[in-house]
Every structure is written in C-alpha cells, then in structure tokens.
C-alpha cells in the first residue's frame, strides 16, 4: 500500500511545483504591467499633477508601446497553452491511475515551453526613465520589443561606451553610444530576420546567404552582423595566381553550390536553358568575355575601353562597375592599370565568387543601398546589364544622384547599352541629362522593333563653391 502511494506522491509534488512556477510567472507579468501603468501615469488621478510630471510626447518618445503589448500577449498565450497542457495531463492521470509523467513529455511539453516563456519575460524591455528639467522622459531604443530572437535584440540595443583612460564616455565619433543599424524594412520581414539571426554563437552559420540576399533585395539592408562562422567548401583549394586567374575559368571546388541550380561552372554555359540565371548571357564563358570592350562590333552603341580612356588620358585610375557580370570589365581595365570595383549579386549563379576567384574585387550591394564610398572620389562609373527599362524613374533618380555624389569633378559616367521601350525613351533621356553633364558620346541604336539602346559617356561638371 505504501509503495503504490510513492508515484502518486511524486506526481502530486511535481504538479504542485509546476503550479507554483506558473503562478509566479503570472504574478511577474502582472507586476510588469502595473509598473508600466505606473510610469505612464495611470495612478495619478489629478490632471494637473499628471501634466506636471508627464506629457504625451515625453512618455511615448522613442518607445514602442504596441510592441511591448504584443510581447506580453505572446508570453500570456504561451503560459495559457502550457497551463492547458498541464490540466489535460492531470485529468488523464486521474482517469488512468497507472499513468506517470514520462521524461519526454516533461521535457518537450513542460520544461521547454516554460523556459521559452521565462526567456520571453526576461527579454521584455520596459522604458527607462530619466529625470531632466523637472519632467521624467522615456529613454528607450526603438523596436527593441518588436523582435523575439535574443541575438537580434542584443544587436539593435545601443552599446554605451566604457569609461577608460580618464576620457569619459565620448568615443572618437563624438557619441556616447553606438547604434548598430538594420534597414527599416526589416520590420516587414520579422520571421525571416529572426530566422537569419537564430544561430548558436561561435558555431557555424547555416548556408543561408540566399535568405540574406532576399532580405537585402526587399529593403532589409544593411543586414545585422552575426556572431557565427561562415562555411566554406570542404574541398577548397588555393586560387590561381593573378597572372592566370583573370582569363582562366576558376576551380569549381572553391564554390559552395548548394543554393544554385548548377553544381559546376560548365553547367552555367549559355547553351544550358536551365542554368539558373537569365542576365549576362555567356558571362561564364571566357572566350565570349575576352572580346568585350576591346573589339569592334556591328552595334554603334558599343564603346571601346581604349576610346573612352583616350578622352581623359592618364586621369582614369579608379572606378566602379555597376551591373551584372563576372568582372570582365574590371579585368580589362586592370590590364590598363585602372582599379575597378564590381558590384555583384548572386542572382542564380555565383557571380561574387567568380569575380573574387579571378583576382578582382566584388562589392555585394543592392539598388536599395547608399554606396559605401565617400564623396568626389571615383574617376569613372560604368553601368551595364542591370539598369534598363524596368526601373522606376524615382528610384533611378536616387541612384543617379548617389553616383553623382561619389564621382569626382571631371569624372566620367559611362552608360553602356541601357535599353528601354521607345515610348519611354524621352523620360529616361531626361533622367540622364538632368544633372547637366558634358556629353562626350551619345548614341541611340535599335534593339528591336519596340526597344532601343542608349549608350553615353558623360562628364561631371566641377560645381565649384
């Protein structure tokens, strides 16, 4: 009789402890809610006193109250679900006297949800109150309560400077704290961002660059930094030396092919309709790439590099190639002792890897991003294959002004075979001419019955103050 009582006593004791823990969590949530109400002035019934200590602007500035409410609701839902599971299990145990709490149920259905609810409660950031000028104002990082994943919350929380060497808290940037940035559009893709930031610190990252690129293309750019180790191909070998790499197909073992349709460079041939990308036909075939910008074609819109450099002899030293490609323009310019940085996205093929394996510099940016260069530094900006008649005029306007910002006075903007429908040509011509650049070359050439090519070589005016 005594032995049969032991399992029941253990079960009753366990259920008792779980109910105590749940009760404590509910009390904690209530205290946090009451604290929030207190700071918001709900317990000050005298209107003049409330206005003296608080104003609507002071209380709400920089603090996302809706996000906090959503987070509390999430925790309450988790606790309610957990309570329901416990009650259901209790009834089942009462009905079947021989049932005991097995380890798997306890771990999967009780301990882990309880741990998640505990973590979620700890993650809730109530607004910090600071006194100044007689009023209490809210001091809070925006969006801190919007995200659930702890790693991204740590990332976006401001990092106050440490005191050292008697210099106080002001850093070399003249600020008392550092804010890590993520694109504001990240709030529209909460699940994807949290998936991207869900990893074990210090371990290997997932092979999820494709997820990251989708976020970038949707405006969540720049992405938050991560504290995990990037994976590489298990059979990675050293790249070819620079005197070979410019015009030799790279070793396919140096690319991780998991997120592409193709699994080698041979598959990326222009003859393969299932190669996985549509732009830049033949750009993974060296024989076709070698003739670009160095040999005459039947198309008048094709300019030669030698002719462009002859317009500014000795002045073109550094530049940016903005488009889709595998670095051939940069390779040709390197042969002319000109350093070119090539923008690239991996749109269906390893464009970034290809450029780097050729010994050139890929810049992984989207149209959404302000270029990471200072003002008035580039001698040349070249664009081809990326901007054409699909682009919105307002977006193109922002892009052109950013190019103008980094292009030095007297620098050249090379519009290479931009194409659009004939009916839209006047609109795009106005966009390119609005900055009043000097025309060195301006060529229109038919592409099809309804489309036309535009190639131009324009020089930025000095604009001296």
PDB file of C-alpha atoms in Angstrom, residues 80-315:
ATOM      1  CA  UNK A  80      -2.095  29.736 -21.148  1.00  0.00           C
ATOM      2  CA  UNK A  81      -1.134  26.959 -23.577  1.00  0.00           C
ATOM      3  CA  UNK A  82       1.194  25.439 -21.016  1.00  0.00           C
ATOM      4  CA  UNK A  83      -1.483  25.572 -18.332  1.00  0.00           C
ATOM      5  CA  UNK A  84      -3.925  23.838 -20.669  1.00  0.00           C
ATOM      6  CA  UNK A  85      -1.447  21.030 -21.322  1.00  0.00           C
ATOM      7  CA  UNK A  86      -0.869  20.556 -17.594  1.00  0.00           C
ATOM      8  CA  UNK A  87      -4.591  20.448 -16.842  1.00  0.00           C
ATOM      9  CA  UNK A  88      -5.183  17.972 -19.655  1.00  0.00           C
ATOM     10  CA  UNK A  89      -2.370  15.751 -18.413  1.00  0.00           C
ATOM     11  CA  UNK A  90      -3.720  15.978 -14.858  1.00  0.00           C
ATOM     12  CA  UNK A  91      -7.168  14.791 -15.963  1.00  0.00           C
ATOM     13  CA  UNK A  92      -5.602  11.987 -17.978  1.00  0.00           C
ATOM     14  CA  UNK A  93      -3.592  10.873 -14.934  1.00  0.00           C
ATOM     15  CA  UNK A  94      -6.696  10.950 -12.733  1.00  0.00           C
ATOM     16  CA  UNK A  95      -8.609   8.856 -15.249  1.00  0.00           C
ATOM     17  CA  UNK A  96      -5.825   6.324 -15.705  1.00  0.00           C
ATOM     18  CA  UNK A  97      -4.220   5.814 -12.327  1.00  0.00           C
ATOM     19  CA  UNK A  98      -1.214   3.971 -13.752  1.00  0.00           C
ATOM     20  CA  UNK A  99      -0.018   6.870 -15.965  1.00  0.00           C
ATOM     21  CA  UNK A 100       3.065   8.737 -14.803  1.00  0.00           C
ATOM     22  CA  UNK A 101       4.831  11.793 -16.246  1.00  0.00           C
ATOM     23  CA  UNK A 102       7.378  10.425 -18.703  1.00  0.00           C
ATOM     24  CA  UNK A 103      10.662  12.253 -19.300  1.00  0.00           C
ATOM     25  CA  UNK A 104       9.915  13.144 -22.935  1.00  0.00           C
ATOM     26  CA  UNK A 105       6.571  14.767 -22.116  1.00  0.00           C
ATOM     27  CA  UNK A 106       8.105  16.638 -19.210  1.00  0.00           C
ATOM     28  CA  UNK A 107      10.948  17.953 -21.381  1.00  0.00           C
ATOM     29  CA  UNK A 108       9.089  18.713 -24.629  1.00  0.00           C
ATOM     30  CA  UNK A 109       5.719  19.838 -23.341  1.00  0.00           C
ATOM     31  CA  UNK A 110       6.530  21.424 -19.978  1.00  0.00           C
ATOM     32  CA  UNK A 111      10.169  22.391 -19.410  1.00  0.00           C
ATOM     33  CA  UNK A 112      10.923  23.836 -22.850  1.00  0.00           C
ATOM     34  CA  UNK A 113       7.746  25.958 -23.128  1.00  0.00           C
ATOM     35  CA  UNK A 114       8.277  27.110 -19.540  1.00  0.00           C
ATOM     36  CA  UNK A 115      11.850  28.047 -20.382  1.00  0.00           C
ATOM     37  CA  UNK A 116      10.688  29.925 -23.512  1.00  0.00           C
ATOM     38  CA  UNK A 117       8.134  31.868 -21.501  1.00  0.00           C
ATOM     39  CA  UNK A 118      10.788  32.704 -18.916  1.00  0.00           C
ATOM     40  CA  UNK A 119      13.199  33.921 -21.602  1.00  0.00           C
ATOM     41  CA  UNK A 120      10.467  35.955 -23.281  1.00  0.00           C
ATOM     42  CA  UNK A 121       9.665  37.684 -19.991  1.00  0.00           C
ATOM     43  CA  UNK A 122      13.326  38.500 -19.407  1.00  0.00           C
ATOM     44  CA  UNK A 123      13.575  39.945 -22.909  1.00  0.00           C
ATOM     45  CA  UNK A 124      10.816  42.490 -22.357  1.00  0.00           C
ATOM     46  CA  UNK A 125      12.394  45.923 -22.018  1.00  0.00           C
ATOM     47  CA  UNK A 126      10.363  48.427 -20.037  1.00  0.00           C
ATOM     48  CA  UNK A 127      11.114  52.063 -20.835  1.00  0.00           C
ATOM     49  CA  UNK A 128      13.978  53.510 -18.802  1.00  0.00           C
ATOM     50  CA  UNK A 129      13.014  56.720 -17.059  1.00  0.00           C
ATOM     51  CA  UNK A 130      15.424  59.591 -16.688  1.00  0.00           C
ATOM     52  CA  UNK A 131      14.868  62.896 -14.924  1.00  0.00           C
ATOM     53  CA  UNK A 132      15.582  66.157 -16.671  1.00  0.00           C
ATOM     54  CA  UNK A 133      14.191  69.654 -16.332  1.00  0.00           C
ATOM     55  CA  UNK A 134      11.518  68.611 -13.846  1.00  0.00           C
ATOM     56  CA  UNK A 135       9.930  66.073 -16.204  1.00  0.00           C
ATOM     57  CA  UNK A 136      10.510  62.338 -16.473  1.00  0.00           C
ATOM     58  CA  UNK A 137      11.137  61.293 -20.034  1.00  0.00           C
ATOM     59  CA  UNK A 138      11.299  57.875 -21.617  1.00  0.00           C
ATOM     60  CA  UNK A 139      14.720  56.602 -22.646  1.00  0.00           C
ATOM     61  CA  UNK A 140      14.295  53.553 -24.859  1.00  0.00           C
ATOM     62  CA  UNK A 141      15.706  52.055 -28.041  1.00  0.00           C
ATOM     63  CA  UNK A 142      13.068  51.889 -30.786  1.00  0.00           C
ATOM     64  CA  UNK A 143      11.924  48.453 -31.991  1.00  0.00           C
ATOM     65  CA  UNK A 144      13.620  46.649 -29.076  1.00  0.00           C
ATOM     66  CA  UNK A 145      10.375  44.887 -28.150  1.00  0.00           C
ATOM     67  CA  UNK A 146       9.412  44.082 -31.736  1.00  0.00           C
ATOM     68  CA  UNK A 147      11.794  41.165 -32.271  1.00  0.00           C
ATOM     69  CA  UNK A 148      11.754  37.935 -30.271  1.00  0.00           C
ATOM     70  CA  UNK A 149      15.137  36.382 -31.130  1.00  0.00           C
ATOM     71  CA  UNK A 150      17.578  37.375 -28.406  1.00  0.00           C
ATOM     72  CA  UNK A 151      20.556  37.739 -30.751  1.00  0.00           C
ATOM     73  CA  UNK A 152      18.881  40.400 -32.885  1.00  0.00           C
ATOM     74  CA  UNK A 153      17.655  42.200 -29.744  1.00  0.00           C
ATOM     75  CA  UNK A 154      21.223  42.320 -28.464  1.00  0.00           C
ATOM     76  CA  UNK A 155      22.320  43.621 -31.837  1.00  0.00           C
ATOM     77  CA  UNK A 156      19.925  46.573 -32.084  1.00  0.00           C
ATOM     78  CA  UNK A 157      20.277  47.635 -28.445  1.00  0.00           C
ATOM     79  CA  UNK A 158      22.549  50.675 -28.168  1.00  0.00           C
ATOM     80  CA  UNK A 159      26.032  49.931 -26.806  1.00  0.00           C
ATOM     81  CA  UNK A 160      27.194  52.563 -24.316  1.00  0.00           C
ATOM     82  CA  UNK A 161      30.901  53.408 -24.309  1.00  0.00           C
ATOM     83  CA  UNK A 162      33.034  52.052 -21.496  1.00  0.00           C
ATOM     84  CA  UNK A 163      34.864  54.546 -19.259  1.00  0.00           C
ATOM     85  CA  UNK A 164      38.615  54.299 -19.598  1.00  0.00           C
ATOM     86  CA  UNK A 165      41.834  56.299 -19.553  1.00  0.00           C
ATOM     87  CA  UNK A 166      40.038  59.233 -17.990  1.00  0.00           C
ATOM     88  CA  UNK A 167      38.436  60.160 -21.323  1.00  0.00           C
ATOM     89  CA  UNK A 168      34.838  59.849 -20.203  1.00  0.00           C
ATOM     90  CA  UNK A 169      32.128  58.221 -22.294  1.00  0.00           C
ATOM     91  CA  UNK A 170      32.537  60.099 -25.578  1.00  0.00           C
ATOM     92  CA  UNK A 171      34.114  57.955 -28.319  1.00  0.00           C
ATOM     93  CA  UNK A 172      36.172  59.060 -31.302  1.00  0.00           C
ATOM     94  CA  UNK A 173      32.952  59.613 -33.288  1.00  0.00           C
ATOM     95  CA  UNK A 174      31.791  62.177 -30.698  1.00  0.00           C
ATOM     96  CA  UNK A 175      28.986  59.931 -29.411  1.00  0.00           C
ATOM     97  CA  UNK A 176      28.340  58.341 -26.028  1.00  0.00           C
ATOM     98  CA  UNK A 177      26.982  55.119 -27.544  1.00  0.00           C
ATOM     99  CA  UNK A 178      26.974  53.077 -30.753  1.00  0.00           C
ATOM    100  CA  UNK A 179      23.823  52.007 -32.596  1.00  0.00           C
ATOM    101  CA  UNK A 180      24.038  49.023 -34.926  1.00  0.00           C
ATOM    102  CA  UNK A 181      21.861  49.605 -37.966  1.00  0.00           C
ATOM    103  CA  UNK A 182      19.435  47.425 -39.874  1.00  0.00           C
ATOM    104  CA  UNK A 183      17.200  48.564 -42.681  1.00  0.00           C
ATOM    105  CA  UNK A 184      13.822  49.836 -41.519  1.00  0.00           C
ATOM    106  CA  UNK A 185      12.130  47.380 -43.916  1.00  0.00           C
ATOM    107  CA  UNK A 186      13.343  44.566 -41.650  1.00  0.00           C
ATOM    108  CA  UNK A 187      10.238  45.100 -39.515  1.00  0.00           C
ATOM    109  CA  UNK A 188       8.167  43.952 -42.504  1.00  0.00           C
ATOM    110  CA  UNK A 189      10.041  40.642 -42.579  1.00  0.00           C
ATOM    111  CA  UNK A 190      10.197  39.786 -38.900  1.00  0.00           C
ATOM    112  CA  UNK A 191      10.120  35.988 -39.296  1.00  0.00           C
ATOM    113  CA  UNK A 192      12.850  35.986 -41.956  1.00  0.00           C
ATOM    114  CA  UNK A 193      15.117  38.315 -39.958  1.00  0.00           C
ATOM    115  CA  UNK A 194      14.707  36.264 -36.804  1.00  0.00           C
ATOM    116  CA  UNK A 195      15.424  33.077 -38.758  1.00  0.00           C
ATOM    117  CA  UNK A 196      18.562  34.729 -40.123  1.00  0.00           C
ATOM    118  CA  UNK A 197      19.671  35.716 -36.596  1.00  0.00           C
ATOM    119  CA  UNK A 198      18.772  32.377 -34.972  1.00  0.00           C
ATOM    120  CA  UNK A 199      22.077  30.513 -34.575  1.00  0.00           C
ATOM    121  CA  UNK A 200      24.483  29.215 -31.962  1.00  0.00           C
ATOM    122  CA  UNK A 201      27.016  31.912 -31.107  1.00  0.00           C
ATOM    123  CA  UNK A 202      30.525  30.885 -32.135  1.00  0.00           C
ATOM    124  CA  UNK A 203      29.393  27.876 -34.160  1.00  0.00           C
ATOM    125  CA  UNK A 204      28.995  27.517 -37.925  1.00  0.00           C
ATOM    126  CA  UNK A 205      26.380  29.629 -39.705  1.00  0.00           C
ATOM    127  CA  UNK A 206      23.802  27.890 -41.852  1.00  0.00           C
ATOM    128  CA  UNK A 207      24.383  28.081 -45.593  1.00  0.00           C
ATOM    129  CA  UNK A 208      21.656  30.726 -45.785  1.00  0.00           C
ATOM    130  CA  UNK A 209      23.114  33.509 -47.924  1.00  0.00           C
ATOM    131  CA  UNK A 210      20.086  33.100 -50.181  1.00  0.00           C
ATOM    132  CA  UNK A 211      17.793  34.103 -47.304  1.00  0.00           C
ATOM    133  CA  UNK A 212      20.065  37.064 -46.555  1.00  0.00           C
ATOM    134  CA  UNK A 213      20.020  38.204 -50.181  1.00  0.00           C
ATOM    135  CA  UNK A 214      16.222  38.018 -50.319  1.00  0.00           C
ATOM    136  CA  UNK A 215      16.077  40.246 -47.249  1.00  0.00           C
ATOM    137  CA  UNK A 216      18.508  42.693 -48.848  1.00  0.00           C
ATOM    138  CA  UNK A 217      16.514  42.833 -52.074  1.00  0.00           C
ATOM    139  CA  UNK A 218      13.353  43.543 -50.040  1.00  0.00           C
ATOM    140  CA  UNK A 219      14.922  46.570 -48.368  1.00  0.00           C
ATOM    141  CA  UNK A 220      16.216  44.915 -45.181  1.00  0.00           C
ATOM    142  CA  UNK A 221      19.636  46.306 -45.931  1.00  0.00           C
ATOM    143  CA  UNK A 222      22.131  46.544 -44.357  1.00  0.00           C
ATOM    144  CA  UNK A 223      21.619  43.283 -42.510  1.00  0.00           C
ATOM    145  CA  UNK A 224      22.702  42.882 -38.890  1.00  0.00           C
ATOM    146  CA  UNK A 225      26.131  41.420 -38.237  1.00  0.00           C
ATOM    147  CA  UNK A 226      26.285  37.856 -36.957  1.00  0.00           C
ATOM    148  CA  UNK A 227      28.496  36.022 -34.470  1.00  0.00           C
ATOM    149  CA  UNK A 228      28.805  32.704 -36.280  1.00  0.00           C
ATOM    150  CA  UNK A 229      31.450  31.222 -38.570  1.00  0.00           C
ATOM    151  CA  UNK A 230      30.957  31.269 -42.336  1.00  0.00           C
ATOM    152  CA  UNK A 231      31.066  27.902 -44.021  1.00  0.00           C
ATOM    153  CA  UNK A 232      33.324  27.183 -46.988  1.00  0.00           C
ATOM    154  CA  UNK A 233      33.677  24.329 -49.428  1.00  0.00           C
ATOM    155  CA  UNK A 234      35.210  21.238 -47.839  1.00  0.00           C
ATOM    156  CA  UNK A 235      37.497  20.825 -50.865  1.00  0.00           C
ATOM    157  CA  UNK A 236      38.514  24.498 -51.156  1.00  0.00           C
ATOM    158  CA  UNK A 237      41.884  24.893 -52.870  1.00  0.00           C
ATOM    159  CA  UNK A 238      44.060  27.946 -53.310  1.00  0.00           C
ATOM    160  CA  UNK A 239      43.034  30.174 -56.261  1.00  0.00           C
ATOM    161  CA  UNK A 240      45.104  30.512 -59.393  1.00  0.00           C
ATOM    162  CA  UNK A 241      47.900  33.134 -59.383  1.00  0.00           C
ATOM    163  CA  UNK A 242      46.969  36.576 -60.660  1.00  0.00           C
ATOM    164  CA  UNK A 243      48.767  36.186 -63.993  1.00  0.00           C
ATOM    165  CA  UNK A 244      46.432  33.223 -64.752  1.00  0.00           C
ATOM    166  CA  UNK A 245      43.231  33.982 -62.872  1.00  0.00           C
ATOM    167  CA  UNK A 246      41.964  36.928 -64.967  1.00  0.00           C
ATOM    168  CA  UNK A 247      41.089  34.844 -68.019  1.00  0.00           C
ATOM    169  CA  UNK A 248      41.010  31.277 -66.719  1.00  0.00           C
ATOM    170  CA  UNK A 249      37.861  29.517 -65.534  1.00  0.00           C
ATOM    171  CA  UNK A 250      38.147  29.154 -61.728  1.00  0.00           C
ATOM    172  CA  UNK A 251      38.241  25.852 -59.910  1.00  0.00           C
ATOM    173  CA  UNK A 252      34.614  24.845 -59.246  1.00  0.00           C
ATOM    174  CA  UNK A 253      35.607  23.197 -55.957  1.00  0.00           C
ATOM    175  CA  UNK A 254      36.090  26.672 -54.477  1.00  0.00           C
ATOM    176  CA  UNK A 255      32.361  27.458 -54.678  1.00  0.00           C
ATOM    177  CA  UNK A 256      29.547  26.200 -52.444  1.00  0.00           C
ATOM    178  CA  UNK A 257      26.885  25.218 -54.967  1.00  0.00           C
ATOM    179  CA  UNK A 258      24.100  24.227 -52.573  1.00  0.00           C
ATOM    180  CA  UNK A 259      21.793  27.166 -53.392  1.00  0.00           C
ATOM    181  CA  UNK A 260      22.210  27.117 -57.170  1.00  0.00           C
ATOM    182  CA  UNK A 261      20.614  25.016 -59.882  1.00  0.00           C
ATOM    183  CA  UNK A 262      24.031  24.249 -61.329  1.00  0.00           C
ATOM    184  CA  UNK A 263      26.752  22.378 -59.448  1.00  0.00           C
ATOM    185  CA  UNK A 264      29.754  23.442 -61.575  1.00  0.00           C
ATOM    186  CA  UNK A 265      30.876  26.220 -63.915  1.00  0.00           C
ATOM    187  CA  UNK A 266      30.354  24.075 -67.026  1.00  0.00           C
ATOM    188  CA  UNK A 267      26.623  23.922 -66.230  1.00  0.00           C
ATOM    189  CA  UNK A 268      26.470  27.747 -66.404  1.00  0.00           C
ATOM    190  CA  UNK A 269      27.059  27.716 -70.169  1.00  0.00           C
ATOM    191  CA  UNK A 270      24.774  29.969 -72.211  1.00  0.00           C
ATOM    192  CA  UNK A 271      23.702  26.845 -74.119  1.00  0.00           C
ATOM    193  CA  UNK A 272      22.040  25.444 -70.988  1.00  0.00           C
ATOM    194  CA  UNK A 273      18.476  26.834 -70.679  1.00  0.00           C
ATOM    195  CA  UNK A 274      18.273  25.563 -67.078  1.00  0.00           C
ATOM    196  CA  UNK A 275      21.444  27.255 -65.879  1.00  0.00           C
ATOM    197  CA  UNK A 276      19.592  29.280 -63.242  1.00  0.00           C
ATOM    198  CA  UNK A 277      20.167  32.867 -64.386  1.00  0.00           C
ATOM    199  CA  UNK A 278      18.977  34.953 -67.328  1.00  0.00           C
ATOM    200  CA  UNK A 279      21.091  38.115 -67.410  1.00  0.00           C
ATOM    201  CA  UNK A 280      24.646  38.340 -68.731  1.00  0.00           C
ATOM    202  CA  UNK A 281      24.407  35.662 -71.418  1.00  0.00           C
ATOM    203  CA  UNK A 282      27.767  33.931 -71.818  1.00  0.00           C
ATOM    204  CA  UNK A 283      29.388  35.719 -68.900  1.00  0.00           C
ATOM    205  CA  UNK A 284      30.729  32.428 -67.505  1.00  0.00           C
ATOM    206  CA  UNK A 285      32.433  31.608 -70.826  1.00  0.00           C
ATOM    207  CA  UNK A 286      35.885  33.170 -71.088  1.00  0.00           C
ATOM    208  CA  UNK A 287      36.114  33.031 -74.881  1.00  0.00           C
ATOM    209  CA  UNK A 288      32.996  35.184 -75.209  1.00  0.00           C
ATOM    210  CA  UNK A 289      34.086  37.527 -72.422  1.00  0.00           C
ATOM    211  CA  UNK A 290      37.518  38.210 -73.909  1.00  0.00           C
ATOM    212  CA  UNK A 291      36.115  40.201 -76.865  1.00  0.00           C
ATOM    213  CA  UNK A 292      34.025  42.630 -74.825  1.00  0.00           C
ATOM    214  CA  UNK A 293      35.054  46.329 -74.929  1.00  0.00           C
ATOM    215  CA  UNK A 294      38.224  45.564 -76.937  1.00  0.00           C
ATOM    216  CA  UNK A 295      36.946  44.643 -80.420  1.00  0.00           C
ATOM    217  CA  UNK A 296      34.598  46.445 -82.785  1.00  0.00           C
ATOM    218  CA  UNK A 297      31.031  45.164 -83.158  1.00  0.00           C
ATOM    219  CA  UNK A 298      28.216  45.957 -85.557  1.00  0.00           C
ATOM    220  CA  UNK A 299      26.369  47.811 -82.815  1.00  0.00           C
ATOM    221  CA  UNK A 300      27.156  51.531 -82.688  1.00  0.00           C
ATOM    222  CA  UNK A 301      26.197  51.627 -79.010  1.00  0.00           C
ATOM    223  CA  UNK A 302      29.259  49.523 -78.118  1.00  0.00           C
ATOM    224  CA  UNK A 303      32.168  51.716 -76.975  1.00  0.00           C
ATOM    225  CA  UNK A 304      35.757  50.504 -76.706  1.00  0.00           C
ATOM    226  CA  UNK A 305      37.738  50.917 -73.488  1.00  0.00           C
ATOM    227  CA  UNK A 306      40.683  52.377 -75.420  1.00  0.00           C
ATOM    228  CA  UNK A 307      38.460  55.109 -76.905  1.00  0.00           C
ATOM    229  CA  UNK A 308      36.979  56.013 -73.516  1.00  0.00           C
ATOM    230  CA  UNK A 309      40.379  56.220 -71.778  1.00  0.00           C
ATOM    231  CA  UNK A 310      41.716  58.376 -74.635  1.00  0.00           C
ATOM    232  CA  UNK A 311      39.237  61.109 -73.681  1.00  0.00           C
ATOM    233  CA  UNK A 312      40.945  61.508 -70.286  1.00  0.00           C
ATOM    234  CA  UNK A 313      44.491  60.203 -70.837  1.00  0.00           C
ATOM    235  CA  UNK A 314      46.157  59.308 -67.542  1.00  0.00           C
ATOM    236  CA  UNK A 315      43.237  60.573 -65.430  1.00  0.00           C
TER     237      UNK A 315
END
